[in-house]
CSV table of C-alpha atoms and ligand atoms in Angstrom, one decimal:
chain,number,residue,atom,x,y,z
H,427,UNK,CA,-16.1,-2.8,-21.0
H,428,UNK,CA,-13.4,-0.8,-19.3
H,429,UNK,CA,-15.9,1.9,-18.5
H,430,UNK,CA,-18.3,-0.7,-17.1
H,431,UNK,CA,-15.6,-2.0,-15.1
H,432,UNK,CA,-14.4,1.1,-13.7
H,433,UNK,CA,-17.8,1.9,-12.6
H,434,UNK,CA,-17.8,-1.5,-10.9
H,435,UNK,CA,-14.8,-0.7,-9.3
H,436,UNK,CA,-16.0,2.4,-7.6
H,437,UNK,CA,-18.1,-0.2,-5.6
H,438,UNK,CA,-14.8,-1.0,-3.7
H,439,UNK,CA,-14.9,2.4,-2.0
H,440,UNK,CA,-18.5,1.5,-0.5
H,441,UNK,CA,-18.6,-0.6,2.6
H,442,UNK,CA,-22.0,-1.8,1.5
H,443,UNK,CA,-20.4,-3.7,-1.2
H,444,UNK,CA,-18.9,-6.2,1.3
H,445,UNK,CA,-21.8,-6.9,3.7
H,446,UNK,CA,-22.6,-10.2,1.4
H,447,UNK,CA,-18.9,-11.2,1.6
H,448,UNK,CA,-15.9,-10.3,-0.4
H,449,UNK,CA,-16.6,-9.4,-4.2
H,450,UNK,CA,-14.3,-12.1,-5.6
H,451,UNK,CA,-15.9,-11.8,-9.1
H,452,UNK,CA,-15.1,-8.2,-9.3
H,453,UNK,CA,-11.5,-8.8,-8.0
H,454,UNK,CA,-11.1,-11.4,-10.9
H,455,UNK,CA,-12.5,-9.2,-13.3
H,456,UNK,CA,-10.1,-6.5,-12.3
H,457,UNK,CA,-7.2,-8.6,-12.2
H,458,UNK,CA,-7.8,-9.6,-15.8
H,459,UNK,CA,-8.8,-6.4,-17.4
H,460,UNK,CA,-8.2,-3.4,-15.3
H,461,UNK,CA,-5.5,-4.6,-12.7
H,462,UNK,CA,-4.6,-0.8,-11.5
H,463,UNK,CA,-8.0,0.4,-11.9
H,464,UNK,CA,-9.1,4.3,-10.9
H,465,UNK,CA,-11.7,4.0,-8.1
H,466,UNK,CA,-13.8,6.8,-7.9
H,467,UNK,CA,-14.9,7.9,-4.3
H,468,UNK,CA,-17.7,10.3,-3.0
H,469,UNK,CA,-16.7,13.7,-2.5
H,470,UNK,CA,-14.5,15.2,-0.4
H,471,UNK,CA,-12.3,12.1,-1.2
H,472,UNK,CA,-10.2,12.1,-4.4
H,473,UNK,CA,-10.3,8.6,-5.5
H,474,UNK,CA,-7.8,5.9,-5.4
H,475,UNK,CA,-6.0,3.2,-7.5
H,476,UNK,CA,-7.2,-0.2,-6.9
H,477,UNK,CA,-4.2,-2.7,-7.2
H,478,UNK,CA,-5.5,-6.2,-7.6
H,479,UNK,CA,-2.6,-8.3,-9.1
H,480,UNK,CA,-0.2,-10.2,-6.6
H,481,UNK,CA,3.0,-8.8,-8.4
H,482,UNK,CA,1.9,-5.5,-8.5
H,483,UNK,CA,0.9,-5.7,-4.7
H,484,UNK,CA,4.3,-7.0,-3.9
H,485,UNK,CA,6.1,-4.4,-6.0
H,486,UNK,CA,4.3,-1.5,-4.4
H,487,UNK,CA,4.8,-2.8,-0.8
H,488,UNK,CA,8.6,-3.2,-1.6
H,489,UNK,CA,9.0,0.3,-3.0
H,490,UNK,CA,8.4,2.2,0.2
H,491,UNK,CA,10.2,5.4,-1.0
H,492,UNK,CA,7.9,5.6,-4.0
H,493,UNK,CA,4.8,4.5,-2.2
H,494,UNK,CA,4.9,6.0,1.3
H,495,UNK,CA,2.8,4.9,4.3
H,496,UNK,CA,3.2,8.5,5.8
H,497,UNK,CA,-0.1,9.6,4.5
H,498,UNK,CA,-1.9,7.0,6.4
H,499,UNK,CA,-2.9,3.4,5.4
H,500,UNK,CA,-6.6,3.7,5.4
H,501,UNK,CA,-8.3,5.5,2.5
H,502,UNK,CA,-9.3,8.4,4.8
H,503,UNK,CA,-7.5,11.7,3.3
H,504,UNK,CA,-5.9,13.0,6.4
H,505,UNK,CA,-4.6,16.8,6.8
H,506,UNK,CA,-1.3,17.4,8.7
H,507,UNK,CA,-3.1,18.1,11.8
H,508,UNK,CA,-4.7,14.7,11.9
H,509,UNK,CA,-1.5,13.0,10.9
H,510,UNK,CA,0.4,14.6,13.5
H,511,UNK,CA,-2.2,13.3,16.0
H,512,UNK,CA,-3.1,10.0,14.7
H,513,UNK,CA,0.4,8.6,13.1
H,514,UNK,CA,1.4,5.2,14.6
H,515,UNK,CA,4.3,3.0,13.5
H,516,UNK,CA,2.3,1.4,10.6
H,517,UNK,CA,1.8,5.1,9.1
H,518,UNK,CA,5.6,5.7,9.0
H,519,UNK,CA,8.5,5.1,6.9
H,520,UNK,CA,12.1,3.8,7.4
H,521,UNK,CA,14.2,4.9,9.1
H,522,UNK,CA,11.5,6.2,11.5
H,523,UNK,CA,9.5,3.1,11.1
H,524,UNK,CA,12.6,0.8,11.6
H,525,UNK,CA,13.3,2.3,15.1
H,526,UNK,CA,9.8,2.0,16.2
H,527,UNK,CA,9.3,-1.5,15.2
H,528,UNK,CA,12.5,-2.6,16.8
H,529,UNK,CA,11.2,-1.6,20.2
H,530,UNK,CA,9.0,-4.8,19.9
H,531,UNK,CA,10.2,-7.0,17.3
H,532,UNK,CA,12.2,-9.2,19.8
H,533,UNK,CA,8.9,-10.2,21.5
H,534,UNK,CA,7.6,-11.5,18.4
H,535,UNK,CA,10.3,-13.9,17.0
H,536,UNK,CA,9.2,-17.6,16.6
H,537,UNK,CA,11.6,-18.5,19.6
H,538,UNK,CA,9.8,-16.2,21.9
H,539,UNK,CA,6.3,-16.9,20.5
H,540,UNK,CA,6.7,-20.5,20.6
H,541,UNK,CA,6.8,-20.1,24.5
H,542,UNK,CA,3.3,-19.1,24.7
H,543,UNK,CA,2.3,-22.3,22.7
H,544,UNK,CA,1.5,-24.5,25.9
H,545,UNK,CA,-0.5,-21.7,27.6
H,546,UNK,CA,-2.6,-21.0,24.1
H,547,UNK,CA,-3.3,-24.7,23.8
H,548,UNK,CA,-4.7,-24.8,27.4
H,549,UNK,CA,-7.0,-21.6,26.5
H,550,UNK,CA,-8.2,-23.1,23.3
H,551,UNK,CA,-8.9,-26.6,24.6
H,552,UNK,CA,-11.0,-25.0,27.6
H,553,UNK,CA,-12.7,-22.6,25.1
H,554,UNK,CA,-13.7,-25.5,22.8
H,555,UNK,CA,-14.8,-27.7,25.7
H,556,UNK,CA,-17.1,-24.8,26.9
H,557,UNK,CA,-18.4,-24.0,23.6
H,558,UNK,CA,-18.9,-27.7,22.5
H,559,UNK,CA,-20.8,-28.4,25.3
H,560,UNK,CA,-23.8,-27.3,23.3
H,561,UNK,CA,-24.1,-28.6,19.8
H,562,UNK,CA,-25.5,-25.2,18.7
H,563,UNK,CA,-23.6,-21.8,19.4
H,564,UNK,CA,-22.4,-18.7,18.1
H,565,UNK,CA,-19.1,-19.0,17.0
H,566,UNK,CA,-17.6,-15.5,17.1
H,567,UNK,CA,-18.8,-15.0,20.7
H,568,UNK,CA,-17.9,-18.3,22.2
H,569,UNK,CA,-14.8,-19.4,20.2
H,570,UNK,CA,-13.2,-16.8,18.2
H,571,UNK,CA,-13.4,-13.8,20.7
H,572,UNK,CA,-12.1,-16.0,23.5
H,573,UNK,CA,-8.8,-16.8,22.1
H,574,UNK,CA,-6.5,-14.2,20.7
H,575,UNK,CA,-7.4,-11.7,23.2
H,576,UNK,CA,-6.0,-14.0,26.1
H,577,UNK,CA,-2.8,-14.1,24.5
H,578,UNK,CA,-2.6,-10.6,23.9
H,579,UNK,CA,-3.4,-9.8,27.5
H,580,UNK,CA,-0.8,-12.0,28.7
H,581,UNK,CA,1.7,-10.2,26.5
H,582,UNK,CA,0.4,-6.9,28.0
H,583,UNK,CA,0.0,-8.4,31.5
H,584,UNK,CA,-3.6,-7.2,31.9
H,585,UNK,CA,-6.1,-9.0,33.8
H,586,UNK,CA,-8.7,-11.4,32.4
H,587,UNK,CA,-11.4,-9.1,33.5
H,588,UNK,CA,-10.6,-6.8,31.0
H,589,UNK,CA,-11.0,-9.0,27.9
H,590,UNK,CA,-14.4,-8.0,27.0
H,591,UNK,CA,-13.4,-4.2,27.1
H,592,UNK,CA,-10.5,-4.9,24.7
H,593,UNK,CA,-12.8,-6.9,22.5
H,594,UNK,CA,-15.4,-4.2,22.3
H,595,UNK,CA,-12.8,-1.5,21.6
H,596,UNK,CA,-11.9,-3.6,18.6
H,597,UNK,CA,-15.4,-3.7,17.4
H,598,UNK,CA,-15.8,0.2,18.0
H,599,UNK,CA,-12.7,1.0,16.0
H,600,UNK,CA,-12.8,-1.3,13.1
H,601,UNK,CA,-16.4,-1.3,12.9
H,602,UNK,CA,-16.4,2.4,12.3
H,603,UNK,CA,-18.3,2.1,9.1
H,604,UNK,CA,-20.7,-0.4,10.5
H,605,UNK,CA,-23.7,1.3,12.3
H,606,UNK,CA,-23.9,-1.7,14.7
H,607,UNK,CA,-20.6,-0.7,16.1
H,608,UNK,CA,-19.7,2.8,15.2
H,609,UNK,CA,-20.1,5.6,17.8
H,610,UNK,CA,-20.3,7.9,14.8
H,611,UNK,CA,-20.5,6.4,11.4
H,612,UNK,CA,-17.3,7.2,9.7
H,613,UNK,CA,-17.7,10.0,7.2
H,614,UNK,CA,-20.8,11.5,8.8
H,615,UNK,CA,-20.8,14.8,10.1
H,616,UNK,CA,-21.0,13.5,13.6
H,617,UNK,CA,-17.4,12.0,13.0
H,618,UNK,CA,-16.0,15.3,12.4
H,619,UNK,CA,-15.7,15.8,16.3
H,620,UNK,CA,-13.4,12.9,16.3
H,621,UNK,CA,-11.3,13.5,13.3
H,622,UNK,CA,-8.1,13.7,15.0
H,623,UNK,CA,-8.5,10.2,16.8
H,624,UNK,CA,-7.6,7.0,15.0
H,625,UNK,CA,-10.5,5.6,13.1
H,626,UNK,CA,-12.4,8.8,14.0
H,627,UNK,CA,-13.4,6.8,16.8
H,628,UNK,CA,-14.1,8.0,20.5
H,629,UNK,CA,-13.3,4.5,21.5
H,630,UNK,CA,-9.7,5.5,20.9
H,631,UNK,CA,-9.6,7.8,23.9
H,632,UNK,CA,-10.7,5.0,26.1
H,633,UNK,CA,-7.8,2.8,24.7
H,634,UNK,CA,-5.4,5.7,25.2
H,635,UNK,CA,-6.6,6.1,28.9
H,636,UNK,CA,-6.3,2.4,29.5
H,637,UNK,CA,-2.8,2.3,28.0
H,638,UNK,CA,-1.5,5.3,29.8
H,639,UNK,CA,-2.7,3.7,33.3
H,640,UNK,CA,-0.5,0.6,32.4
H,641,UNK,CA,2.4,2.8,31.4
H,642,UNK,CA,2.2,4.6,34.8
H,643,UNK,CA,2.3,1.2,36.5
H,644,UNK,CA,5.2,-0.1,34.4
H,645,UNK,CA,7.2,3.0,34.8
H,646,UNK,CA,6.9,2.3,38.6
H,647,UNK,CA,7.8,-1.2,38.2
H,648,UNK,CA,9.1,-2.8,35.1
H,649,UNK,CA,7.6,-6.3,34.2
H,650,UNK,CA,9.5,-6.7,31.0
H,651,UNK,CA,6.3,-7.0,29.2
H,652,UNK,CA,5.5,-5.1,25.9
H,653,UNK,CA,4.2,-2.1,27.9
H,654,UNK,CA,7.6,-1.9,29.8
H,655,UNK,CA,9.5,-2.1,26.6
H,656,UNK,CA,7.5,0.8,25.3
H,657,UNK,CA,8.0,3.0,28.2
H,658,UNK,CA,11.7,2.2,28.6
H,659,UNK,CA,12.4,2.5,24.9
H,660,UNK,CA,14.5,5.4,23.6
H,661,UNK,CA,14.8,6.7,20.0
H,662,UNK,CA,17.8,9.1,19.4
H,663,UNK,CA,18.4,9.2,23.1
H,664,UNK,CA,14.8,10.3,23.9
H,665,UNK,CA,11.7,8.3,25.3
H,666,UNK,CA,8.8,8.1,23.2
H,667,UNK,CA,6.3,11.0,23.3
H,668,UNK,CA,3.0,10.1,24.9
H,669,UNK,CA,1.2,10.6,21.6
H,670,UNK,CA,3.5,7.8,20.0
H,671,UNK,CA,2.9,5.8,23.0
H,672,UNK,CA,-0.8,6.1,22.7
H,673,UNK,CA,-0.8,5.3,19.0
H,674,UNK,CA,1.6,2.2,19.3
H,675,UNK,CA,-0.5,0.8,22.2
H,676,UNK,CA,-3.7,1.2,20.0
H,677,UNK,CA,-2.2,-0.3,17.1
H,678,UNK,CA,-0.8,-3.2,19.1
H,679,UNK,CA,-4.1,-3.9,21.1
H,680,UNK,CA,-6.0,-3.9,18.0
H,681,UNK,CA,-3.9,-5.8,15.5
H,682,UNK,CA,-3.2,-8.1,18.2
H,683,UNK,CA,-6.6,-9.6,18.7
H,684,UNK,CA,-9.2,-8.2,16.0
H,685,UNK,CA,-7.4,-9.6,12.9
H,686,UNK,CA,-6.8,-12.9,14.4
H,687,UNK,CA,-10.3,-13.2,15.8
H,688,UNK,CA,-11.6,-12.5,12.2
H,689,UNK,CA,-9.1,-15.3,10.9
H,690,UNK,CA,-10.5,-17.9,13.1
H,691,UNK,CA,-14.0,-17.4,12.3
H,692,UNK,CA,-13.2,-17.2,8.6
H,693,UNK,CA,-11.3,-20.5,8.9
H,694,UNK,CA,-14.3,-22.1,10.4
H,695,UNK,CA,-16.4,-20.6,7.7
H,696,UNK,CA,-14.1,-22.2,5.2
H,697,UNK,CA,-14.3,-25.6,7.0
H,698,UNK,CA,-18.2,-25.4,6.8
H,699,UNK,CA,-18.2,-24.4,3.2
H,700,UNK,CA,-15.8,-27.0,2.3
H,701,UNK,CA,-16.6,-30.4,4.1
H,702,UNK,CA,-13.9,-32.1,2.1
H,703,UNK,CA,-11.3,-29.9,3.7
H,704,UNK,CA,-12.7,-30.5,7.0
H,705,UNK,CA,-12.6,-34.4,6.5
H,706,UNK,CA,-9.0,-34.0,5.1
H,707,UNK,CA,-7.7,-32.2,8.3
H,708,UNK,CA,-9.5,-34.6,10.5
H,709,UNK,CA,-7.8,-37.4,9.0
H,710,UNK,CA,-4.5,-35.5,8.5
H,711,UNK,CA,-4.2,-32.9,11.4
H,712,UNK,CA,-0.4,-32.6,10.9
H,713,UNK,CA,-1.1,-30.7,7.5
H,714,UNK,CA,-2.1,-27.9,9.4
H,715,UNK,CA,1.7,-27.5,10.3
H,716,UNK,CA,2.6,-26.9,6.7
H,717,UNK,CA,1.4,-25.0,3.8
H,718,UNK,CA,-2.4,-26.0,4.4
H,719,UNK,CA,-2.2,-23.3,7.3
H,720,UNK,CA,-1.3,-20.6,4.6
H,721,UNK,CA,-3.9,-22.1,2.2
H,722,UNK,CA,-6.6,-21.4,4.7
H,723,UNK,CA,-5.3,-18.0,5.4
H,724,UNK,CA,-5.3,-17.3,1.8
H,725,UNK,CA,-8.9,-18.3,1.1
H,726,UNK,CA,-9.9,-16.4,4.3
H,727,UNK,CA,-7.9,-13.1,4.6
H,728,UNK,CA,-9.0,-10.9,7.4
H,729,UNK,CA,-7.3,-7.6,5.9
H,730,UNK,CA,-9.0,-6.7,2.7
H,731,UNK,CA,-6.4,-3.8,1.8
H,732,UNK,CA,-3.8,-1.4,3.1
H,733,UNK,CA,-3.3,2.0,1.4
H,734,UNK,CA,-0.1,3.7,0.2
H,735,UNK,CA,0.3,7.0,-1.4
H,736,UNK,CA,2.8,7.8,-4.3
H,737,UNK,CA,5.5,10.3,-3.5
H,738,UNK,CA,6.3,10.9,-7.2
H,739,UNK,CA,4.8,10.1,-10.6
H,740,UNK,CA,5.3,6.4,-11.2
H,741,UNK,CA,4.2,3.3,-12.8
H,742,UNK,CA,2.4,0.3,-11.5
H,743,UNK,CA,2.2,-2.3,-13.9
H,744,UNK,CA,1.5,-0.7,-17.1
H,745,UNK,CA,-0.5,2.1,-15.3
H,746,UNK,CA,1.0,5.7,-14.7
H,747,UNK,CA,0.1,7.0,-11.3
H,748,UNK,CA,0.6,10.6,-10.1
H,749,UNK,CA,2.6,12.0,-7.3
H,750,UNK,CA,0.1,12.2,-4.4
H,751,UNK,CA,-2.3,9.6,-5.6
H,752,UNK,CA,-3.6,6.9,-3.1
H,753,UNK,CA,-3.2,3.3,-3.9
H,754,UNK,CA,-5.1,0.5,-2.4
H,755,UNK,CA,-3.3,-2.7,-2.2
H,756,UNK,CA,-6.1,-5.4,-2.1
H,757,UNK,CA,-4.4,-8.4,-0.4
H,758,UNK,CA,-7.3,-10.4,-0.7
H,759,UNK,CA,-7.5,-10.2,-4.2
H,760,UNK,CA,-3.7,-10.9,-4.9
H,761,UNK,CA,-4.3,-14.2,-2.8
H,762,UNK,CA,-6.6,-15.3,-5.6
H,763,UNK,CA,-4.2,-14.5,-8.6
H,764,UNK,CA,-3.8,-17.2,-10.9
H,765,UNK,CA,-0.4,-15.7,-12.1
H,766,UNK,CA,1.1,-16.5,-8.6
H,767,UNK,CA,-1.1,-19.2,-7.2
H,768,UNK,CA,-1.9,-21.9,-9.7
H,769,UNK,CA,-5.7,-22.9,-9.7
H,770,UNK,CA,-6.2,-20.0,-7.2
H,771,UNK,CA,-10.0,-20.1,-7.2
H,772,UNK,CA,-9.5,-23.7,-5.7
H,773,UNK,CA,-8.9,-24.5,-1.8
H,774,UNK,CA,-6.5,-27.0,-1.9
H,775,UNK,CA,-4.9,-28.0,1.4
H,776,UNK,CA,-2.3,-30.3,-0.6
H,777,UNK,CA,-0.2,-27.4,-2.0
H,778,UNK,CA,3.6,-27.3,-1.7
H,779,UNK,CA,3.7,-23.6,-1.0
H,780,UNK,CA,1.5,-20.7,-1.0
H,781,UNK,CA,2.7,-17.3,-2.0
H,782,UNK,CA,0.4,-15.7,0.7
H,783,UNK,CA,-0.5,-11.9,0.8
H,784,UNK,CA,-2.6,-12.2,3.8
H,785,UNK,CA,0.0,-10.4,6.1
H,786,UNK,CA,1.3,-8.2,3.4
H,787,UNK,CA,4.8,-9.2,1.5
H,788,UNK,CA,7.7,-7.6,0.6
H,789,UNK,CA,7.6,-4.4,2.5
H,790,UNK,CA,8.8,-3.0,5.8
H,791,UNK,CA,5.5,-3.1,7.4
H,792,UNK,CA,4.9,-7.1,6.7
H,793,UNK,CA,2.8,-8.1,9.8
H,794,UNK,CA,4.8,-7.8,13.0
H,795,UNK,CA,2.6,-10.5,14.7
H,796,UNK,CA,2.3,-13.0,11.9
H,797,UNK,CA,3.9,-15.8,13.6
H,798,UNK,CA,1.9,-15.4,16.7
H,799,UNK,CA,-1.2,-15.1,14.5
H,800,UNK,CA,-0.3,-18.4,12.6
H,801,UNK,CA,0.5,-20.1,16.0
H,802,UNK,CA,-3.1,-19.2,17.5
H,803,UNK,CA,-4.8,-20.0,14.2
H,804,UNK,CA,-3.1,-23.5,13.8
H,805,UNK,CA,-3.6,-24.4,17.5
H,806,UNK,CA,-7.2,-23.5,17.1
H,807,UNK,CA,-8.0,-25.4,14.0
H,808,UNK,CA,-6.1,-28.6,15.6
H,809,UNK,CA,-8.1,-28.6,18.7
H,810,UNK,CA,-11.3,-27.9,16.5
H,811,UNK,CA,-10.8,-30.5,14.0
H,812,UNK,CA,-9.9,-32.9,16.8
H,813,UNK,CA,-13.3,-32.7,18.5
H,814,UNK,CA,-15.9,-32.0,15.7
H,815,UNK,CA,-17.2,-34.6,13.3
H,816,UNK,CA,-19.8,-32.4,11.2
H,817,UNK,CA,-20.3,-28.6,11.2
H,818,UNK,CA,-23.1,-26.4,9.5
H,819,UNK,CA,-24.3,-22.9,9.7
H,820,UNK,CA,-27.3,-22.7,11.9
H,821,UNK,CA,-28.6,-19.2,10.9
H,822,UNK,CA,-27.3,-16.3,8.6
H,823,UNK,CA,-23.6,-15.2,8.8
H,824,UNK,CA,-23.5,-11.5,9.6
H,825,UNK,CA,-20.6,-9.8,8.1
H,826,UNK,CA,-19.2,-6.4,9.2
H,827,UNK,CA,-19.8,-3.5,6.9
H,828,UNK,CA,-16.4,-2.7,6.1
H,829,UNK,CA,-14.1,-2.5,3.0
H,830,UNK,CA,-11.0,-2.7,5.3
H,831,UNK,CA,-11.6,-5.9,7.5
H,832,UNK,CA,-13.1,-9.0,6.3
H,833,UNK,CA,-15.1,-9.2,9.3
H,834,UNK,CA,-17.9,-11.4,10.6
H,835,UNK,CA,-19.9,-10.1,13.4
H,836,UNK,CA,-22.1,-13.5,14.2
H,837,UNK,CA,-21.8,-16.9,12.9
H,838,UNK,CA,-24.4,-19.3,14.3
H,839,UNK,CA,-23.2,-22.8,13.9
H,840,UNK,CA,-24.4,-26.5,14.7
H,841,UNK,CA,-21.9,-29.3,15.3
H,842,UNK,CA,-21.7,-32.9,15.9
H,843,UNK,CA,-18.7,-34.3,18.0
H,844,UNK,CA,-16.3,-37.1,16.8
A,507,LIG,C1,-4.5,-13.3,11.1
A,507,LIG,C2,-4.1,-12.5,11.9
A,507,LIG,C3,-3.5,-11.1,11.2
A,507,LIG,C4,-3.5,-10.6,10.0
A,507,LIG,C5,-4.4,-10.9,8.6
A,507,LIG,C6,-2.7,-9.3,10.0
A,507,LIG,C7,-2.4,-8.6,8.8
A,507,LIG,C8,-1.6,-7.3,9.0
A,507,LIG,C9,-1.2,-6.8,7.6
A,507,LIG,C10,-1.9,-7.0,6.3
A,507,LIG,C11,-0.3,-5.7,7.9
A,507,LIG,C12,0.2,-4.7,7.0
A,507,LIG,C13,1.2,-5.2,6.2
A,507,LIG,C14,1.8,-4.3,5.1
A,507,LIG,O1,1.4,-3.1,5.0
A,507,LIG,O2,2.8,-4.8,4.5
A,507,LIG,C15,0.0,-6.0,9.5
A,507,LIG,C16,0.7,-5.2,10.0
A,507,LIG,C17,0.7,-5.4,11.6
A,507,LIG,N1,0.3,-6.2,12.5
A,507,LIG,FE1,-0.7,-8.0,11.7
A,507,LIG,N2,-2.1,-9.3,11.2
A,507,LIG,C18,-2.4,-10.2,12.1
A,507,LIG,C19,-2.3,-10.6,13.4
A,507,LIG,C20,-1.4,-9.6,14.2
A,507,LIG,C21,-0.9,-10.0,15.5
A,507,LIG,C22,-1.6,-11.1,16.2
A,507,LIG,C23,-0.2,-8.9,15.8
A,507,LIG,C24,0.4,-8.6,17.1
A,507,LIG,C25,0.1,-8.8,18.2
A,507,LIG,C26,-0.2,-8.0,14.7
A,507,LIG,C27,0.5,-6.8,14.7
A,507,LIG,C28,0.7,-6.0,13.5
A,507,LIG,C29,1.6,-4.9,13.6
A,507,LIG,C30,2.1,-4.2,14.8
A,507,LIG,C31,1.6,-4.4,12.3
A,507,LIG,C32,2.3,-3.2,11.7
A,507,LIG,C33,3.6,-3.6,11.3
A,507,LIG,C34,4.6,-2.4,10.9
A,507,LIG,O3,4.0,-1.3,10.6
A,507,LIG,O4,5.8,-2.4,10.8
A,507,LIG,N3,-0.8,-8.6,13.7
A,507,LIG,N4,-0.9,-7.0,9.9
């Protein structure tokens, strides 16, 4: 049984496993029988531990001294040269991490983010009205892709005309294991030439160049936006080196739109597959201001996992891991753990609270943009359920080939209006 399960766990290293949607049954079996499962990987990678239980994921996140982020948070095994080039805030530990995060943290507080709500609602309302002018449309292109990028652009003070570029960079970076999006498929020989770039993607060079032009402008004239804060920041009396600015900007421009875009698509997917939940929200949209929002995000988490690396021999649950081992924290699985979330296999918008792992939990890297993401998600869902009566798929839902991001590339829908 365990051997079979260990073999099955190896499927988590293969992006093909995810093209039909998240492997919920495999996650459930692992949580039950092998919660810290050794997951073999094809050479030259060394394999990793798959952590599927909620409590173990939180414990590992919390103990950043034993489980470092500084070997990278993707499963790719990076040598020192690659790390030197590719490290961004998310790949560091305190205290360096704390100093980097502090530069922008003040821009992501509830008070500041709430200031964007009326702008956001205008964006969402216009987007919905345009999309719903037809009864049949492709949801990713006409709804999800239109919303987070506009808020991010405002925070970066970049023009509307650059939206398509930002979205396409997101696709090419996160889609590095999907032949439709990857410039050079991750792991292929061709990708070797890009090994020093984040995601091994040449799109990173375009993002760096774009960010650098903005940085030059803000150095000449500060606008108080995120770029201005980055170029004005000092750590230990020194401005950030260009490489840190490049990687920080890339992290932000990706995290700030790609994940939320996927979240919105997954939210609509959930409403289509659960018509009773749609009816409940149509009747009581105020639920979206409470735990129901977290419940939807629990059900459709955009990020499957993040990696840590053991800095010493240690124990996770009942399993011994060795110094240097890679650890994958499968947030998506922890979200469905009965031990933390009663009747976790049921979508229940009436829960009193949800112990959510979608944005991480307990560690220093807890999503910086979670409040913003939740506001974008809530306002989109509010405007959606206010307008639609029924919704169904109008063609196949096409998934991203990725074991990192729970992505939907295309989702044709047919709706009737209220
Ligand atoms: C639904 C949308 C989103 C999801 C599911 C999500 C998820 C995550 C997760 C899982 C992490 C890592 C947590 C950890 O390792 O402990 C993270 C980190 C991060 N997220 Fe998000 N995120 C979303 C939206 C956003 C937005 C809108 C922004 C910013 C504009 C953002 C910025 C970041 C940054 C900068 C980090 C790194 C934080 C650090 O290293 O301290 N995210 N996010």
